[in-house]
Amino acid sequence: MSAETAIERLAQRLIPGAAVTVLTGSGVSAASGVPTFRGPEGLWRHFKPEELATPEAFARDPRLVWEWYDWRRQKIAACRPNRAHEVLALWATRYPRFSLVTQNVDGLHERAGVADLVRLHGSIWEVSCWNRCKGSPERWLDETVPFPTLPPTCRYCGGLIRPGVVWFGEPLDGDALARADRASSCDVFIAAGTSALVYPAAAFVPLARARGAFTVEVNPDDTPASGRVDLVIRLGAEVALDLVEARLQGTSTAAP
Ligand code: NAD
Ligand code: ZN
């Protein structure tokens, strides 16, 4: 199927009043300059993310792990939301039953204006006390870029703080999972920019489909989910969503 036909088929499903759920992964932020973990820029000083984004790595060398997060925070701070973030922010206001579920931690959906979203993996802009000290909230916002000294310390107990993200081997937040599960009951479910290799992305796409949703993958590359969705759009999310929105607005009939 041509990209033009695929865009048209998705646009036909996005009727006013449709319950629309979009699950986003790091590919949605790639065009903003935020590296994906599996892309060439995913490596930092020859470390794999799996070697840094774990509680064990932090316990062993909190400074090293914070150097990586501080570097990522600096990179992300210099990035801007792209057309994919903008279109999703538009849909969030247009469709009364719109849900955005993200695996991203970069805050670009929020910066594009999405007020309510499900963050499955937390936020790189939040921190929490490593010792879970009594005086501290579960997590709090800290947008200091860069931190003057690493590792940064807890303002409540003076001990270490950790990034407010879900690390490999850690459980996902139960409330976020429950909201994502509810959002998987919808009319149109779009998985954009995720390799769909890891839980829960891998689970939500078939779940939504089993519940009767029209499922769509937006990804320039083949993924394990590609054969299990109703429609594949083989384009970058920033291109695909822009074309769908243009078609919804009736301003374009051409896709590359
Ligand atoms: P991934 O790195 O496994 O997969 C990214 C996917 O995006 C790939 O399938 C790739 O083909 C696709 N992609 C690349 N460019 C794209 C584009 N322009 N448009 C659409 N798709 C594109 O990422 P993942 O599956 O999201 O898993 C890694 C985890 O690491 C995430 O869940 C997240 O928690 C974390 N992470 C977050 C960020 C971020 O917040 N921006 C960045 C890297 C990693
Ligand atoms: Zn503390």
Short mmCIF file of C-alpha atoms and ligand atoms in Angstrom, two decimals:
data_model
loop_
_atom_site.label_atom_id
_atom_site.label_comp_id
_atom_site.label_asym_id
_atom_site.label_seq_id
_atom_site.Cartn_x
_atom_site.Cartn_y
_atom_site.Cartn_z
CA MET A 1 0.00 0.00 0.00
CA SER A 2 1.32 3.45 -0.85
CA ALA A 3 1.95 5.94 1.94
CA GLU A 4 -0.71 8.14 0.33
CA THR A 5 -3.35 5.41 0.61
CA ALA A 6 -2.31 4.60 4.18
CA ILE A 7 -2.59 8.26 5.20
CA GLU A 8 -6.04 8.41 3.60
CA ARG A 9 -7.19 5.26 5.40
CA LEU A 10 -6.12 6.60 8.80
CA ALA A 11 -7.70 9.98 8.12
CA GLN A 12 -11.02 8.26 7.29
CA ARG A 13 -11.00 6.66 10.75
CA LEU A 14 -10.35 9.92 12.57
CA ILE A 15 -13.94 11.07 12.50
CA PRO A 16 -15.16 13.66 15.02
CA GLY A 17 -16.05 11.95 18.28
CA ALA A 18 -13.80 8.94 17.68
CA ALA A 19 -11.99 7.57 20.72
CA VAL A 20 -8.37 7.96 19.67
CA THR A 21 -5.37 6.64 21.60
CA VAL A 22 -1.78 7.28 20.59
CA LEU A 23 1.14 5.41 22.11
CA THR A 24 4.44 7.15 21.46
CA GLY A 25 8.04 5.97 21.75
CA SER A 26 11.40 7.61 21.31
CA GLY A 27 11.06 7.71 17.49
CA VAL A 28 8.52 10.51 17.84
CA SER A 29 11.24 12.71 19.34
CA ALA A 30 13.96 11.63 16.89
CA ALA A 31 13.23 14.50 14.49
CA SER A 32 13.63 16.92 17.41
CA GLY A 33 17.19 15.69 17.83
CA VAL A 34 16.60 13.49 20.89
CA PRO A 35 18.54 10.26 20.30
CA THR A 36 16.65 6.95 20.45
CA PHE A 37 18.32 4.24 22.54
CA ARG A 38 18.84 1.94 19.60
CA GLY A 39 20.00 4.55 17.12
CA PRO A 40 23.70 5.40 16.55
CA GLU A 41 23.58 8.30 19.01
CA GLY A 42 22.02 6.10 21.69
CA LEU A 43 25.47 5.18 22.93
CA TRP A 44 27.21 7.54 25.32
CA ARG A 45 30.92 7.10 26.03
CA HIS A 46 30.59 3.50 24.77
CA PHE A 47 28.05 2.58 27.46
CA LYS A 48 24.80 0.93 26.48
CA PRO A 49 21.65 2.43 28.08
CA GLU A 50 21.05 -0.99 29.66
CA GLU A 51 24.34 -0.55 31.55
CA LEU A 52 23.39 2.85 32.94
CA ALA A 53 19.62 2.89 33.39
CA THR A 54 19.44 0.40 36.25
CA PRO A 55 19.29 0.65 40.05
CA GLU A 56 22.42 -1.51 40.22
CA ALA A 57 24.41 0.88 38.03
CA PHE A 58 23.27 3.80 40.15
CA ALA A 59 24.16 2.05 43.41
CA ARG A 60 27.61 1.25 41.98
CA ASP A 61 28.41 4.63 40.44
CA PRO A 62 25.78 7.37 40.93
CA ARG A 63 28.08 10.01 39.50
CA LEU A 64 28.54 8.14 36.22
CA VAL A 65 24.79 7.56 35.87
CA TRP A 66 24.07 11.22 36.66
CA GLU A 67 26.68 12.35 34.11
CA TRP A 68 24.72 10.48 31.49
CA TYR A 69 21.35 11.91 32.63
CA ASP A 70 22.80 15.40 32.96
CA TRP A 71 24.10 15.09 29.37
CA ARG A 72 20.69 13.89 28.15
CA ARG A 73 18.89 16.68 30.03
CA GLN A 74 21.18 19.23 28.38
CA LYS A 75 20.55 17.71 24.95
CA ILE A 76 16.78 17.61 25.45
CA ALA A 77 16.68 21.17 26.83
CA ALA A 78 18.14 22.33 23.50
CA CYS A 79 15.47 20.42 21.49
CA ARG A 80 12.03 21.63 20.47
CA PRO A 81 8.81 19.70 19.89
CA ASN A 82 8.45 18.68 16.23
CA ARG A 83 5.40 18.46 13.97
CA ALA A 84 4.40 15.08 15.45
CA HIS A 85 4.19 16.57 18.96
CA GLU A 86 2.28 19.57 17.57
CA VAL A 87 -0.31 17.48 15.72
CA LEU A 88 -0.90 15.27 18.76
CA ALA A 89 -1.37 18.38 20.92
CA LEU A 90 -3.97 19.57 18.39
CA TRP A 91 -5.80 16.25 18.48
CA ALA A 92 -5.78 16.31 22.28
CA THR A 93 -7.95 19.42 22.13
CA ARG A 94 -10.05 18.32 19.14
CA TYR A 95 -11.08 14.79 20.11
CA PRO A 96 -13.04 14.65 23.38
CA ARG A 97 -11.98 11.03 23.84
CA PHE A 98 -8.27 11.38 23.09
CA SER A 99 -5.56 9.64 25.12
CA LEU A 100 -1.83 10.05 24.80
CA VAL A 101 0.30 7.33 26.34
CA THR A 102 4.05 7.84 26.10
CA GLN A 103 7.17 5.86 26.83
CA ASN A 104 9.17 9.05 26.40
CA VAL A 105 10.69 10.83 29.34
CA ASP A 106 11.75 14.00 27.50
CA GLY A 107 8.75 16.24 28.24
CA LEU A 108 8.32 17.29 24.59
CA HIS A 109 4.62 16.34 24.50
CA GLU A 110 4.06 18.61 27.50
CA ARG A 111 6.08 21.40 25.88
CA ALA A 112 3.88 21.07 22.78
CA GLY A 113 0.89 21.77 25.01
CA VAL A 114 -0.52 18.38 26.01
CA ALA A 115 -1.77 18.84 29.56
CA ASP A 116 -2.96 15.33 30.31
CA LEU A 117 -0.93 12.31 29.28
CA VAL A 118 0.06 8.93 30.64
CA ARG A 119 3.81 8.75 31.23
CA LEU A 120 4.68 5.08 31.42
CA HIS A 121 8.39 5.66 32.05
CA GLY A 122 8.30 8.81 34.18
CA SER A 123 10.05 12.06 33.36
CA ILE A 124 13.69 13.02 33.05
CA TRP A 125 12.69 16.40 34.54
CA GLU A 126 11.60 14.85 37.79
CA VAL A 127 13.78 13.47 40.57
CA SER A 128 13.21 11.52 43.74
CA CYS A 129 15.18 10.78 46.88
CA TRP A 130 17.32 7.67 46.42
CA ASN A 131 16.81 6.88 50.13
CA ARG A 132 13.09 7.75 49.95
CA CYS A 133 13.65 10.00 52.97
CA LYS A 134 10.61 10.73 55.09
CA GLY A 135 10.49 14.47 54.43
CA SER A 136 10.49 14.21 50.62
CA PRO A 137 7.58 13.84 48.21
CA GLU A 138 7.52 10.72 46.06
CA ARG A 139 9.06 12.77 43.23
CA TRP A 140 9.39 16.40 42.35
CA LEU A 141 10.22 18.63 39.38
CA ASP A 142 13.83 19.82 39.06
CA GLU A 143 14.73 21.42 35.74
CA THR A 144 18.26 22.49 36.69
CA VAL A 145 20.44 22.18 33.55
CA PRO A 146 23.26 21.39 34.03
CA PHE A 147 23.55 20.47 37.69
CA PRO A 148 26.41 22.49 39.22
CA THR A 149 27.77 19.39 40.98
CA LEU A 150 27.25 15.72 40.27
CA PRO A 151 25.70 13.68 41.68
CA PRO A 152 23.03 16.18 42.83
CA THR A 153 21.71 15.90 46.36
CA CYS A 154 18.30 15.72 48.05
CA ARG A 155 17.07 19.07 49.34
CA TYR A 156 15.24 17.25 52.15
CA CYS A 157 17.96 14.96 53.57
CA GLY A 158 21.19 15.86 51.78
CA GLY A 159 21.54 12.32 50.41
CA LEU A 160 21.44 11.32 46.74
CA ILE A 161 18.57 12.00 44.36
CA ARG A 162 17.83 9.84 41.34
CA PRO A 163 16.18 10.60 37.99
CA GLY A 164 12.37 10.23 38.06
CA VAL A 165 12.36 7.62 35.32
CA VAL A 166 11.61 3.92 35.30
CA TRP A 167 14.82 1.95 35.00
CA PHE A 168 15.33 -1.47 33.45
CA GLY A 169 14.14 -4.08 35.92
CA GLU A 170 11.84 -1.67 37.79
CA PRO A 171 8.06 -2.00 37.84
CA LEU A 172 5.91 0.50 36.00
CA ASP A 173 3.63 2.77 37.96
CA GLY A 174 0.37 0.93 38.60
CA ASP A 175 -1.82 3.98 38.05
CA ALA A 176 -0.14 4.76 34.70
CA LEU A 177 -0.55 1.15 33.62
CA ALA A 178 -4.23 1.15 34.58
CA ARG A 179 -4.83 4.36 32.63
CA ALA A 180 -2.99 2.97 29.60
CA ASP A 181 -5.05 -0.19 29.83
CA ARG A 182 -8.29 1.84 29.87
CA ALA A 183 -7.03 3.93 26.94
CA SER A 184 -6.50 0.73 24.95
CA SER A 185 -10.28 0.45 24.69
CA CYS A 186 -10.73 2.87 21.81
CA ASP A 187 -11.75 3.21 18.17
CA VAL A 188 -8.34 4.03 16.74
CA PHE A 189 -5.04 3.03 18.35
CA ILE A 190 -1.86 4.48 16.85
CA ALA A 191 1.60 3.25 17.91
CA ALA A 192 4.10 5.85 16.74
CA GLY A 193 7.89 5.74 17.01
CA THR A 194 8.19 2.67 19.16
CA SER A 195 9.99 -0.53 18.31
CA ALA A 196 7.22 -2.40 20.17
CA LEU A 197 9.84 -4.80 21.49
CA VAL A 198 9.38 -4.17 25.17
CA TYR A 199 6.43 -4.42 27.44
CA PRO A 200 4.04 -2.62 27.60
CA ALA A 201 4.15 -1.31 24.04
CA ALA A 202 4.28 -4.89 22.90
CA ALA A 203 1.13 -5.68 24.87
CA PHE A 204 -1.07 -2.63 24.26
CA VAL A 205 -1.19 -2.90 20.47
CA PRO A 206 -2.65 -6.45 20.41
CA LEU A 207 -4.83 -5.60 23.41
CA ALA A 208 -6.38 -2.63 21.62
CA ARG A 209 -6.89 -4.71 18.51
CA ALA A 210 -8.52 -7.54 20.45
CA ARG A 211 -10.92 -4.97 21.90
CA GLY A 212 -11.92 -3.89 18.44
CA ALA A 213 -9.70 -0.87 17.77
CA PHE A 214 -8.38 -0.07 14.32
CA THR A 215 -4.64 -0.35 14.97
CA VAL A 216 -2.00 1.66 13.16
CA GLU A 217 1.78 1.66 13.27
CA VAL A 218 3.73 4.78 12.32
CA ASN A 219 7.41 3.95 11.94
CA PRO A 220 9.92 4.30 9.09
CA ASP A 221 11.21 0.80 9.89
CA ASP A 222 9.76 -2.65 10.26
CA THR A 223 9.01 -3.72 13.88
CA PRO A 224 7.64 -6.85 15.54
CA ALA A 225 4.25 -5.10 15.63
CA SER A 226 4.18 -4.41 11.89
CA GLY A 227 2.52 -7.71 10.97
CA ARG A 228 -0.02 -7.41 13.76
CA VAL A 229 -1.65 -4.07 13.02
CA ASP A 230 -4.43 -3.13 10.62
CA LEU A 231 -2.42 -0.40 8.95
CA VAL A 232 1.26 0.46 8.65
CA ILE A 233 2.48 3.94 7.73
CA ARG A 234 6.14 3.67 6.78
CA LEU A 235 7.10 7.25 7.42
CA GLY A 236 8.62 9.31 10.21
CA ALA A 237 5.96 10.36 12.72
CA GLU A 238 6.66 14.05 12.05
CA VAL A 239 5.90 13.49 8.34
CA ALA A 240 3.02 11.02 8.71
CA LEU A 241 1.06 12.96 11.33
CA ASP A 242 1.55 16.19 9.43
CA LEU A 243 0.13 14.56 6.29
CA VAL A 244 -2.84 13.08 8.18
CA GLU A 245 -3.60 16.44 9.75
CA ALA A 246 -3.31 18.19 6.37
CA ARG A 247 -5.76 15.66 4.93
CA LEU A 248 -8.15 16.22 7.88
CA GLN A 249 -7.95 19.94 7.22
CA GLY A 250 -8.53 19.30 3.54
CA THR A 251 -5.40 21.16 2.51
CA SER A 252 -3.47 18.33 0.89
CA THR A 253 -4.07 15.27 -1.20
CA ALA A 254 -0.48 14.33 -1.93
CA ALA A 255 1.88 12.16 0.11
CA PRO A 256 5.43 11.23 -0.88
P1 NAD B 1 13.54 2.39 20.58
O1 NAD B 1 14.79 3.17 20.57
O2 NAD B 1 13.57 0.96 20.87
O3 NAD B 1 12.76 2.49 19.21
C1 NAD B 1 12.57 3.67 18.55
C2 NAD B 1 11.71 3.38 17.33
O4 NAD B 1 11.47 4.61 16.69
C3 NAD B 1 12.35 2.44 16.32
O5 NAD B 1 11.43 1.42 15.99
C4 NAD B 1 12.62 3.34 15.11
O6 NAD B 1 12.47 2.66 13.87
C5 NAD B 1 11.57 4.40 15.30
N1 NAD B 1 11.84 5.69 14.69
C6 NAD B 1 13.02 6.28 14.42
N2 NAD B 1 12.82 7.50 13.87
C7 NAD B 1 11.48 7.67 13.79
C8 NAD B 1 10.65 8.73 13.32
N3 NAD B 1 11.16 9.87 12.82
N4 NAD B 1 9.30 8.57 13.41
C9 NAD B 1 8.76 7.43 13.92
N5 NAD B 1 9.52 6.40 14.36
C10 NAD B 1 10.85 6.53 14.30
O7 NAD B 1 12.63 3.21 21.57
P2 NAD B 1 11.49 2.74 22.45
O8 NAD B 1 10.83 1.54 21.86
O9 NAD B 1 10.72 3.94 22.66
O10 NAD B 1 12.20 2.20 23.81
C11 NAD B 1 13.26 2.76 24.47
C12 NAD B 1 12.88 3.32 25.85
O11 NAD B 1 13.90 4.19 26.26
C13 NAD B 1 11.65 4.18 25.82
O12 NAD B 1 10.58 3.46 26.26
C14 NAD B 1 11.96 5.37 26.74
O13 NAD B 1 11.56 5.14 28.06
C15 NAD B 1 13.42 5.46 26.71
N6 NAD B 1 13.88 6.55 25.84
C16 NAD B 1 13.21 7.74 25.83
C17 NAD B 1 13.62 8.76 24.98
C18 NAD B 1 12.84 10.05 24.97
O14 NAD B 1 12.21 10.39 25.96
N7 NAD B 1 12.85 10.80 23.85
C19 NAD B 1 14.70 8.56 24.13
C20 NAD B 1 15.38 7.33 24.17
C21 NAD B 1 14.94 6.33 25.02
ZN ZN B 2 16.10 12.69 50.76
#
